[in-house]
Short mmCIF file of C-alpha atoms in Angstrom, two decimals:
data_model
loop_
_atom_site.label_atom_id
_atom_site.label_comp_id
_atom_site.label_asym_id
_atom_site.label_seq_id
_atom_site.Cartn_x
_atom_site.Cartn_y
_atom_site.Cartn_z
CA UNK A 81 0.00 0.01 -0.02
CA UNK A 82 1.17 3.53 -0.77
CA UNK A 83 1.25 5.65 2.36
CA UNK A 84 -0.26 9.14 2.69
CA UNK A 85 3.25 10.53 2.92
CA UNK A 86 4.16 9.00 -0.42
CA UNK A 87 0.95 10.32 -1.99
CA UNK A 88 1.74 13.83 -0.72
CA UNK A 89 5.18 13.63 -2.33
CA UNK A 90 3.59 12.66 -5.63
CA UNK A 91 1.16 15.55 -5.38
CA UNK A 92 4.08 17.93 -4.64
CA UNK A 93 5.94 16.79 -7.75
CA UNK A 94 2.81 17.04 -9.84
CA UNK A 95 2.26 20.57 -8.71
CA UNK A 96 5.87 21.51 -9.64
CA UNK A 97 5.41 20.26 -13.16
CA UNK A 98 1.99 21.82 -13.63
CA UNK A 99 3.29 25.24 -12.52
CA UNK A 100 5.99 25.03 -15.19
CA UNK A 101 3.53 23.89 -17.85
CA UNK A 102 0.85 26.43 -17.16
CA UNK A 103 3.19 29.21 -18.19
CA UNK A 104 3.16 27.67 -21.77
CA UNK A 105 -0.15 25.82 -22.14
CA UNK A 106 -3.40 27.59 -23.17
CA UNK A 107 -6.96 26.45 -22.51
CA UNK A 108 -8.58 24.28 -25.20
CA UNK A 109 -12.02 22.81 -25.64
CA UNK A 110 -10.58 19.29 -26.27
CA UNK A 111 -8.71 18.99 -22.96
CA UNK A 112 -8.02 15.26 -23.34
CA UNK A 113 -6.76 14.99 -26.96
CA UNK A 114 -4.87 12.09 -28.42
CA UNK A 115 -1.22 11.84 -27.40
CA UNK A 116 1.68 10.17 -29.21
CA UNK A 117 1.76 6.98 -27.26
CA UNK A 118 -0.54 4.91 -29.49
CA UNK A 119 -0.01 1.18 -29.47
CA UNK A 120 1.96 0.15 -32.52
CA UNK A 121 -0.11 -1.53 -35.20
CA UNK A 122 0.66 -3.14 -38.51
CA UNK A 123 -1.79 -3.86 -41.32
CA UNK A 124 -0.23 -7.34 -41.85
CA UNK A 125 0.11 -8.25 -38.20
CA UNK A 126 -2.24 -10.76 -36.63
CA UNK A 127 -3.50 -10.82 -33.09
CA UNK A 128 -0.48 -12.89 -32.02
CA UNK A 129 3.15 -12.26 -32.91
CA UNK A 130 6.32 -14.05 -31.78
CA UNK A 131 9.90 -13.02 -32.36
CA UNK A 132 13.24 -13.91 -30.92
CA UNK A 133 16.86 -14.70 -31.45
CA UNK A 134 19.69 -17.01 -30.45
CA UNK A 135 23.03 -15.36 -29.70
CA UNK A 136 26.43 -16.93 -29.20
CA UNK A 137 29.35 -14.87 -27.86
CA UNK A 138 32.99 -15.88 -27.35
CA UNK A 139 35.26 -13.31 -25.64
CA UNK A 140 38.94 -13.31 -24.95
CA UNK A 141 40.50 -11.17 -22.27
CA UNK A 142 43.91 -10.31 -23.72
CA UNK A 143 45.23 -8.79 -20.55
CA UNK A 144 45.74 -10.28 -17.12
CA UNK A 145 43.34 -8.69 -14.52
CA UNK A 146 45.69 -9.58 -11.62
CA UNK A 147 45.51 -11.63 -8.42
CA UNK A 148 42.49 -9.69 -6.99
CA UNK A 149 40.15 -11.54 -9.34
CA UNK A 150 39.29 -15.06 -10.15
CA UNK A 151 40.72 -14.82 -13.63
CA UNK A 152 44.26 -13.63 -13.29
CA UNK A 153 45.65 -14.64 -16.74
CA UNK A 154 44.96 -13.88 -20.42
CA UNK A 155 42.36 -16.37 -21.54
CA UNK A 156 38.84 -16.85 -22.88
CA UNK A 157 36.41 -15.28 -20.35
CA UNK A 158 33.04 -15.83 -22.01
CA UNK A 159 31.36 -18.66 -23.98
CA UNK A 160 27.84 -17.39 -23.59
CA UNK A 161 24.72 -18.64 -25.31
CA UNK A 162 21.55 -16.61 -24.89
CA UNK A 163 17.99 -17.04 -26.04
CA UNK A 164 15.51 -14.26 -26.24
CA UNK A 165 11.79 -14.54 -27.00
CA UNK A 166 8.94 -12.01 -27.11
CA UNK A 167 5.23 -12.50 -27.56
CA UNK A 168 2.83 -9.69 -28.56
CA UNK A 169 -0.88 -10.20 -28.20
CA UNK A 170 -3.35 -7.72 -29.67
CA UNK A 171 -6.32 -8.10 -27.28
CA UNK A 172 -8.40 -5.52 -29.25
CA UNK A 173 -7.89 -2.38 -31.26
CA UNK A 174 -6.93 -0.39 -28.12
CA UNK A 175 -5.31 -3.01 -25.87
CA UNK A 176 -2.17 -5.04 -26.19
CA UNK A 177 -0.07 -7.42 -24.06
CA UNK A 178 3.64 -8.12 -24.37
CA UNK A 179 5.85 -10.68 -22.65
CA UNK A 180 9.61 -11.02 -23.28
CA UNK A 181 12.24 -13.08 -21.53
CA UNK A 182 15.94 -13.81 -21.96
CA UNK A 183 17.96 -16.84 -20.78
CA UNK A 184 21.75 -17.16 -20.55
CA UNK A 185 24.17 -20.03 -20.26
CA UNK A 186 27.95 -19.50 -20.02
CA UNK A 187 30.01 -22.63 -20.75
CA UNK A 188 33.35 -20.96 -19.77
CA UNK A 189 33.04 -22.31 -16.24
CA UNK A 190 33.12 -25.89 -17.47
CA UNK A 191 35.72 -25.48 -20.27
CA UNK A 192 38.09 -23.55 -18.02
CA UNK A 193 37.43 -25.19 -14.72
CA UNK A 194 41.04 -24.89 -13.72
CA UNK A 195 40.44 -21.15 -13.29
CA UNK A 196 39.51 -20.66 -9.56
CA UNK A 197 36.18 -19.05 -10.23
CA UNK A 198 34.28 -17.97 -7.09
CA UNK A 199 31.00 -19.85 -6.43
CA UNK A 200 29.17 -16.53 -6.56
CA UNK A 201 30.37 -15.98 -10.17
CA UNK A 202 29.30 -19.47 -11.24
CA UNK A 203 25.87 -19.12 -9.50
CA UNK A 204 25.27 -15.74 -11.15
CA UNK A 205 26.54 -16.27 -14.69
CA UNK A 206 26.51 -19.90 -15.61
CA UNK A 207 22.71 -20.07 -15.82
CA UNK A 208 20.46 -17.07 -15.40
CA UNK A 209 17.28 -15.51 -16.85
CA UNK A 210 15.64 -12.11 -17.04
CA UNK A 211 11.98 -11.17 -17.41
CA UNK A 212 12.09 -8.26 -19.82
CA UNK A 213 8.87 -6.67 -21.03
CA UNK A 214 5.82 -8.04 -19.22
CA UNK A 215 3.02 -5.46 -19.41
CA UNK A 216 -0.52 -4.66 -20.48
CA UNK A 217 -1.27 -1.37 -22.23
CA UNK A 218 -4.48 0.34 -23.15
CA UNK A 219 -5.44 3.55 -24.98
CA UNK A 220 -8.69 5.11 -23.93
CA UNK A 221 -10.97 6.94 -26.33
CA UNK A 222 -10.36 10.31 -24.47
CA UNK A 223 -6.56 10.01 -25.14
CA UNK A 224 -5.54 8.70 -21.75
CA UNK A 225 -2.96 5.96 -21.94
CA UNK A 226 -2.41 3.26 -19.34
CA UNK A 227 0.42 0.75 -19.03
CA UNK A 228 1.17 -1.64 -16.15
CA UNK A 229 3.87 -4.25 -15.69
CA UNK A 230 7.58 -4.74 -16.29
CA UNK A 231 8.46 -2.01 -18.82
CA UNK A 232 11.08 0.35 -20.21
CA UNK A 233 10.86 4.16 -19.84
CA UNK A 234 13.41 5.91 -22.06
CA UNK A 235 13.69 9.51 -21.01
CA UNK A 236 16.34 12.12 -21.73
CA UNK A 237 18.78 12.38 -24.60
CA UNK A 238 22.31 11.93 -23.18
CA UNK A 239 24.31 8.75 -23.75
CA UNK A 240 26.97 8.94 -21.00
CA UNK A 241 25.34 10.85 -18.13
CA UNK A 242 22.03 10.03 -16.54
CA UNK A 243 20.41 13.47 -15.89
CA UNK A 244 16.68 12.92 -16.51
CA UNK A 245 16.79 9.27 -17.71
CA UNK A 246 16.42 7.84 -14.19
CA UNK A 247 13.59 5.31 -14.27
CA UNK A 248 15.25 2.11 -15.42
CA UNK A 249 18.05 0.19 -13.74
CA UNK A 250 21.17 -0.88 -15.69
CA UNK A 251 23.18 -3.99 -16.41
CA UNK A 252 26.56 -3.05 -15.00
CA UNK A 253 28.28 -6.43 -15.23
CA UNK A 254 30.92 -4.75 -17.50
CA UNK A 255 32.19 -1.20 -17.76
CA UNK A 256 31.67 0.64 -21.06
CA UNK A 257 31.12 -2.42 -23.26
CA UNK A 258 27.58 -1.52 -24.43
CA UNK A 259 25.49 1.49 -25.45
CA UNK A 260 23.00 2.89 -22.97
CA UNK A 261 20.09 1.43 -24.98
CA UNK A 262 21.53 -2.04 -24.34
CA UNK A 263 22.27 -1.40 -20.68
CA UNK A 264 18.75 -0.38 -19.59
CA UNK A 265 16.60 -3.04 -17.95
CA UNK A 266 12.80 -3.04 -17.47
CA UNK A 267 11.33 -2.29 -14.04
CA UNK A 268 7.85 -3.02 -12.61
CA UNK A 269 5.88 0.19 -13.03
CA UNK A 270 2.51 1.87 -13.65
CA UNK A 271 2.32 4.54 -16.34
CA UNK A 272 -0.59 6.91 -16.77
CA UNK A 273 -0.36 9.55 -19.62
CA UNK A 274 -2.61 12.23 -20.92
CA UNK A 275 -2.54 15.54 -22.78
CA UNK A 276 -2.67 18.96 -21.20
CA UNK A 277 -2.90 21.49 -24.06
CA UNK A 278 0.20 21.08 -26.17
CA UNK A 279 1.94 19.07 -23.46
CA UNK A 280 1.98 15.36 -22.94
CA UNK A 281 2.05 14.36 -19.23
CA UNK A 282 3.62 11.03 -18.23
CA UNK A 283 3.18 9.84 -14.66
CA UNK A 284 5.20 6.71 -13.67
CA UNK A 285 5.24 4.91 -10.34
CA UNK A 286 7.61 1.97 -9.86
CA UNK A 287 7.35 -0.65 -7.17
CA UNK A 288 10.38 -2.72 -5.97
CA UNK A 289 12.38 -1.66 -8.98
CA UNK A 290 15.65 -2.89 -7.43
CA UNK A 291 19.09 -1.67 -8.30
CA UNK A 292 21.67 -1.91 -11.03
CA UNK A 293 22.94 -5.39 -11.72
CA UNK A 294 26.48 -5.61 -10.19
CA UNK A 295 29.16 -8.24 -10.79
CA UNK A 296 29.55 -10.92 -8.09
CA UNK A 297 32.49 -11.78 -5.91
CA UNK A 298 35.63 -12.52 -7.83
CA UNK A 299 34.44 -11.20 -11.22
CA UNK A 300 36.81 -8.89 -13.03
CA UNK A 301 34.27 -5.99 -12.66
CA UNK A 302 33.43 -6.73 -9.03
CA UNK A 303 32.58 -3.20 -7.65
CA UNK A 304 33.29 -4.30 -4.09
CA UNK A 305 36.67 -5.78 -4.73
CA UNK A 306 38.67 -3.32 -2.58
CA UNK A 307 36.44 -3.94 0.42
CA UNK A 308 36.74 -7.66 -0.09
CA UNK A 309 40.49 -7.44 -0.32
CA UNK A 310 40.51 -5.62 3.05
CA UNK A 311 38.58 -8.42 4.63
CA UNK A 312 35.09 -6.90 4.77
CA UNK A 313 31.93 -8.90 4.36
CA UNK A 314 29.55 -7.15 2.01
CA UNK A 315 25.99 -6.81 3.27
CA UNK A 316 23.09 -4.99 1.64
CA UNK A 317 20.10 -3.48 3.36
CA UNK A 318 16.66 -3.12 1.93
CA UNK A 319 15.47 0.35 0.87
CA UNK A 320 13.22 2.26 3.27
CA UNK A 321 10.75 3.19 0.50
CA UNK A 322 10.28 0.73 -2.35
CA UNK A 323 8.07 3.02 -4.44
CA UNK A 324 9.46 5.66 -6.79
CA UNK A 325 7.75 8.54 -8.54
CA UNK A 326 8.56 10.09 -11.93
CA UNK A 327 6.75 12.85 -13.72
CA UNK A 328 7.49 14.14 -17.20
CA UNK A 329 5.93 16.92 -19.27
CA UNK A 330 7.00 17.00 -22.92
CA UNK A 331 6.10 19.09 -25.88
CA UNK A 332 7.10 19.42 -29.54
CA UNK A 333 8.07 22.42 -31.59
CA UNK A 334 8.52 22.69 -35.34
CA UNK A 335 12.25 21.78 -35.09
CA UNK A 336 12.72 20.24 -31.67
CA UNK A 337 11.41 18.74 -28.45
CA UNK A 338 11.40 19.76 -24.79
CA UNK A 339 11.00 17.53 -21.69
CA UNK A 340 10.71 18.57 -18.09
CA UNK A 341 11.16 15.91 -15.39
CA UNK A 342 10.67 15.73 -11.63
CA UNK A 343 11.25 12.56 -9.61
CA UNK A 344 11.80 11.03 -6.19
CA UNK A 345 13.61 7.72 -6.44
CA UNK A 346 16.12 5.34 -5.05
CA UNK A 347 19.58 5.71 -6.45
CA UNK A 348 20.14 2.79 -8.83
CA UNK A 349 23.61 2.36 -7.43
CA UNK A 350 24.37 1.44 -3.84
CA UNK A 351 26.22 3.54 -1.29
CA UNK A 352 28.08 2.76 1.89
CA UNK A 353 25.87 3.28 4.92
CA UNK A 354 28.32 2.26 7.65
CA UNK A 355 31.20 -0.04 8.68
CA UNK A 356 30.52 -2.41 11.55
CA UNK A 357 32.45 -4.95 13.73
CA UNK A 358 35.75 -3.25 12.80
CA UNK A 359 37.69 -4.98 15.54
CA UNK A 360 36.40 -8.45 14.73
CA UNK A 361 37.90 -11.05 12.41
CA UNK A 362 35.06 -10.38 9.93
CA UNK A 363 34.28 -6.61 9.66
CA UNK A 364 31.13 -5.68 7.75
CA UNK A 365 30.50 -3.07 5.04
CA UNK A 366 26.75 -2.19 4.85
CA UNK A 367 25.47 -0.84 1.56
CA UNK A 368 22.02 0.46 0.52
CA UNK A 369 20.35 2.43 -2.21
CA UNK A 370 20.04 6.03 -1.18
CA UNK A 371 16.77 8.06 -1.47
CA UNK A 372 17.11 10.95 -3.90
CA UNK A 373 15.15 13.69 -5.68
CA UNK A 374 15.79 15.17 -9.14
CA UNK A 375 14.48 18.03 -11.27
CA UNK A 376 15.67 18.75 -14.77
CA UNK A 377 14.95 19.22 -18.45
CA UNK A 378 16.20 18.02 -21.80
CA UNK A 379 15.76 19.53 -25.25
CA UNK A 380 16.86 19.16 -28.83
CA UNK A 381 16.82 21.27 -32.02
CA UNK A 382 17.14 20.17 -35.62
CA UNK A 383 18.69 22.45 -38.23
CA UNK A 384 19.52 20.81 -41.59
CA UNK A 385 21.99 17.97 -40.99
CA UNK A 386 22.61 19.05 -37.47
CA UNK A 387 20.91 18.00 -34.27
CA UNK A 388 21.74 19.94 -31.10
CA UNK A 389 20.71 18.47 -27.71
CA UNK A 390 21.18 19.22 -24.07
CA UNK A 391 20.15 18.30 -20.55
CA UNK A 392 20.31 20.14 -17.22
CA UNK A 393 19.30 18.90 -13.81
CA UNK A 394 19.72 18.97 -10.07
CA UNK A 395 20.11 15.74 -8.09
CA UNK A 396 19.65 15.99 -4.35
CA UNK A 397 21.23 13.75 -1.65
CA UNK A 398 23.54 11.63 -3.80
CA UNK A 399 26.05 9.61 -1.84
CA UNK A 400 29.63 10.54 -2.67
CA UNK A 401 32.17 7.74 -2.64
CA UNK A 402 35.31 8.41 -0.66
CA UNK A 403 38.70 8.66 -2.34
CA UNK A 404 41.46 6.03 -2.30
CA UNK A 405 43.02 7.24 1.00
CA UNK A 406 39.72 7.21 3.03
CA UNK A 407 37.70 4.56 1.24
CA UNK A 408 37.92 2.01 4.05
CA UNK A 409 37.81 4.53 6.92
CA UNK A 410 34.22 5.83 6.63
CA UNK A 411 32.63 4.12 9.62
CA UNK A 412 29.57 6.32 9.33
CA UNK A 413 29.19 5.82 5.58
CA UNK A 414 29.61 8.08 2.58
CA UNK A 415 28.32 11.60 2.80
CA UNK A 416 25.39 12.96 0.86
CA UNK A 417 25.67 16.04 -1.40
CA UNK A 418 23.56 17.85 -4.02
CA UNK A 419 24.87 17.88 -7.59
CA UNK A 420 24.25 20.04 -10.62
CA UNK A 421 24.53 18.16 -13.95
CA UNK A 422 24.70 19.38 -17.53
CA UNK A 423 25.00 17.87 -21.00
CA UNK A 424 25.60 19.50 -24.35
CA UNK A 425 25.80 17.55 -27.55
CA UNK A 426 25.72 17.82 -31.36
CA UNK A 427 24.92 15.18 -33.99
CA UNK A 428 25.82 15.46 -37.67
CA UNK A 429 24.37 13.22 -40.41
CA UNK A 430 25.47 15.23 -43.52
CA UNK A 431 27.93 12.51 -44.73
CA UNK A 432 26.41 9.57 -46.50
CA UNK A 433 26.03 6.50 -44.26
CA UNK A 434 27.90 8.23 -41.42
CA UNK A 435 26.48 9.59 -38.14
CA UNK A 436 28.82 11.60 -35.90
CA UNK A 437 27.95 12.55 -32.30
CA UNK A 438 29.85 14.63 -29.80
CA UNK A 439 28.68 14.83 -26.18
CA UNK A 440 30.12 16.97 -23.41
CA UNK A 441 29.15 16.32 -19.80
CA UNK A 442 29.72 18.18 -16.57
CA UNK A 443 28.91 17.57 -12.88
CA UNK A 444 29.33 20.05 -10.06
CA UNK A 445 29.16 18.85 -6.42
CA UNK A 446 28.02 21.33 -3.81
CA UNK A 447 29.77 21.51 -0.51
CA UNK A 448 32.61 19.42 -1.85
CA UNK A 449 35.32 17.96 0.43
CA UNK A 450 38.79 16.73 -0.40
CA UNK A 451 37.99 13.24 0.99
CA UNK A 452 35.59 12.57 -1.89
CA UNK A 453 36.58 10.49 -4.86
CA UNK A 454 35.32 12.96 -7.44
CA UNK A 455 36.55 16.50 -8.00
CA UNK A 456 34.35 19.48 -7.23
CA UNK A 457 33.71 19.88 -10.95
CA UNK A 458 33.99 16.88 -13.25
CA UNK A 459 34.07 16.98 -17.03
CA UNK A 460 33.66 14.08 -19.39
CA UNK A 461 31.84 13.00 -22.53
CA UNK A 462 32.20 10.95 -25.65
CA UNK A 463 32.68 10.93 -29.37
CA UNK A 464 30.83 8.36 -31.56
CA UNK A 465 31.11 7.51 -35.18
CA UNK A 466 28.40 5.20 -36.63
CA UNK A 467 28.97 4.01 -40.21
CA UNK A 468 26.32 1.97 -42.11
CA UNK A 469 27.43 1.16 -45.68
CA UNK A 470 25.97 -1.41 -48.12
CA UNK A 471 22.39 -0.46 -47.29
CA UNK A 472 23.07 -0.88 -43.58
CA UNK A 473 24.13 -4.50 -43.98
CA UNK A 474 27.44 -3.43 -42.39
CA UNK A 475 27.35 -1.45 -39.19
CA UNK A 476 30.54 -0.07 -37.64
CA UNK A 477 30.51 1.85 -34.38
CA UNK A 478 33.54 3.51 -32.77
CA UNK A 479 33.22 5.16 -29.34
CA UNK A 480 35.70 7.22 -27.33
CA UNK A 481 34.21 7.77 -23.81
CA UNK A 482 35.93 10.04 -21.26
CA UNK A 483 34.37 8.84 -17.99
CA UNK A 484 32.95 11.72 -15.98
CA UNK A 485 32.82 9.92 -12.68
CA UNK A 486 36.12 7.95 -13.01
CA UNK A 487 39.30 9.60 -14.30
CA UNK A 488 40.04 7.64 -17.43
CA UNK A 489 38.57 6.52 -20.68
CA UNK A 490 37.05 3.55 -22.53
CA UNK A 491 37.58 2.98 -26.27
CA UNK A 492 35.18 0.58 -28.06
CA UNK A 493 34.89 -0.51 -31.65
CA UNK A 494 32.28 -2.97 -32.89
CA UNK A 495 31.40 -4.21 -36.38
CA UNK A 496 28.36 -6.24 -37.42
CA UNK A 497 27.56 -7.84 -40.77
CA UNK A 498 24.03 -8.74 -41.76
CA UNK A 499 24.59 -11.93 -43.74
CA UNK A 500 20.84 -12.47 -44.35
CA UNK A 501 17.48 -11.49 -42.85
CA UNK A 502 18.16 -13.96 -40.07
CA UNK A 503 21.85 -14.26 -39.60
CA UNK A 504 24.32 -11.62 -38.26
CA UNK A 505 28.00 -11.75 -37.48
CA UNK A 506 29.73 -9.28 -35.14
CA UNK A 507 32.94 -8.47 -33.38
CA UNK A 508 33.80 -6.15 -30.50
CA UNK A 509 37.09 -4.71 -29.14
CA UNK A 510 37.20 -2.71 -25.86
CA UNK A 511 40.21 -1.06 -24.30
CA UNK A 512 40.50 0.62 -20.85
CA UNK A 513 42.73 3.41 -19.68
CA UNK A 514 41.93 4.33 -16.06
CA UNK A 515 43.64 6.69 -13.67
CA UNK A 516 45.92 4.90 -11.26
CA UNK A 517 45.00 7.34 -8.48
CA UNK A 518 41.37 6.09 -8.23
CA UNK A 519 39.93 2.89 -6.80
CA UNK A 520 38.84 1.96 -10.31
CA UNK A 521 42.37 1.45 -11.54
CA UNK A 522 41.98 -2.28 -10.67
CA UNK A 523 39.69 -2.65 -13.73
CA UNK A 524 42.22 -1.32 -16.24
CA UNK A 525 43.47 -4.78 -17.37
CA UNK A 526 40.11 -5.97 -18.60
CA UNK A 527 40.65 -5.30 -22.37
CA UNK A 528 38.55 -7.75 -24.40
CA UNK A 529 38.00 -9.01 -27.92
CA UNK A 530 34.64 -10.71 -28.65
CA UNK A 531 33.05 -12.60 -31.54
CA UNK A 532 29.30 -12.89 -31.88
CA UNK A 533 26.80 -14.90 -33.99
CA UNK A 534 23.06 -14.16 -33.91
CA UNK A 535 20.19 -15.99 -35.52
CA UNK A 536 16.86 -14.15 -35.53
CA UNK A 537 13.42 -15.52 -36.18
CA UNK A 538 9.81 -14.31 -36.29
CA UNK A 539 6.50 -16.11 -36.42
#
């Protein structure tokens, strides 16, 4: 049940957005007009549609991560087979149901059983599954749109910095090896949308959305590795409030879009709450998602072959990780600070088959202290080149990402070839260059080369 306190918070956020909107919206006779969230339809689609794919990945880590991790040598680190399936059911002209799931099996733990993999790694990665989309949606005649279940909410426009795109959790099993669109994971939520003049209003409430997926003990991207090395047992507390509230008002202009977002949510990462039993043989590090609030906007503008986009926001009560010198000495946990975040980007598509994107990111931490991992003002961003020759049968993506929250960079190049309508081949190369003065330097020797084969089908 949602408490009266939670309802009041939702009403407060609603009021904030409506005050902003009323300055731009004018009264109209058709208050509830149709909004652009209609259920996708196809003239040749029946009431039931099934699609899916089988994917095979083989990856080779061509650097030695070191003795902190289970894999300490250069060797194959993934032989992963995955199966994805999705069913769409058209209940009637205005109602649809979707269910999608993905299953994984990694054979590397059997083929390379001489590597001392931690049991947590094997339990997490050898066999696992994910419920992806699992929702019911309905479009009412008055324009109101309703959606309930496990779903994706793609907000904002930035690729490397989450300013207003805060609803979904992420798969963080690896650092910088995928685009944001591949990292997002669905969360259980209720969406209610309607029109207010020229504005579309989206109200989203999540329930037990969870946190980002983190690598287990011993994995080469284990985010708690420094605490484990110091002998700490890692414990995680449940959140105090398992409901989150997100409100978005969006409108369109002749050459661009504007979105305004307000939210109260649990940080999708986890922060250190306290250290306990420090004098015992097994000290404990207690982590939990922190409760936060955010307000921001995103906008874009199209002019010829150019697209200019930006985001600006304020995040309140974010926990700030301690630096290398004080990381293991914060008995009372990491401190909370407010942050101001900004993104500016340009995209150019004036060259045939080539899309170029530049994004600049900035984060300013209020009441900053020298014991914090990040600088008072952080800068980062990325450069992307996406090339699609041969009628997009070949897709080449090159990414240079300067990490805003970790001093260093990730370089990624991928290439995919569409052999037929059903069969695709791909390769991926990722290189890390991380600052040795940060706790994240331990992940620098995780460069990887990966081959991929995908077979797609549709019924």
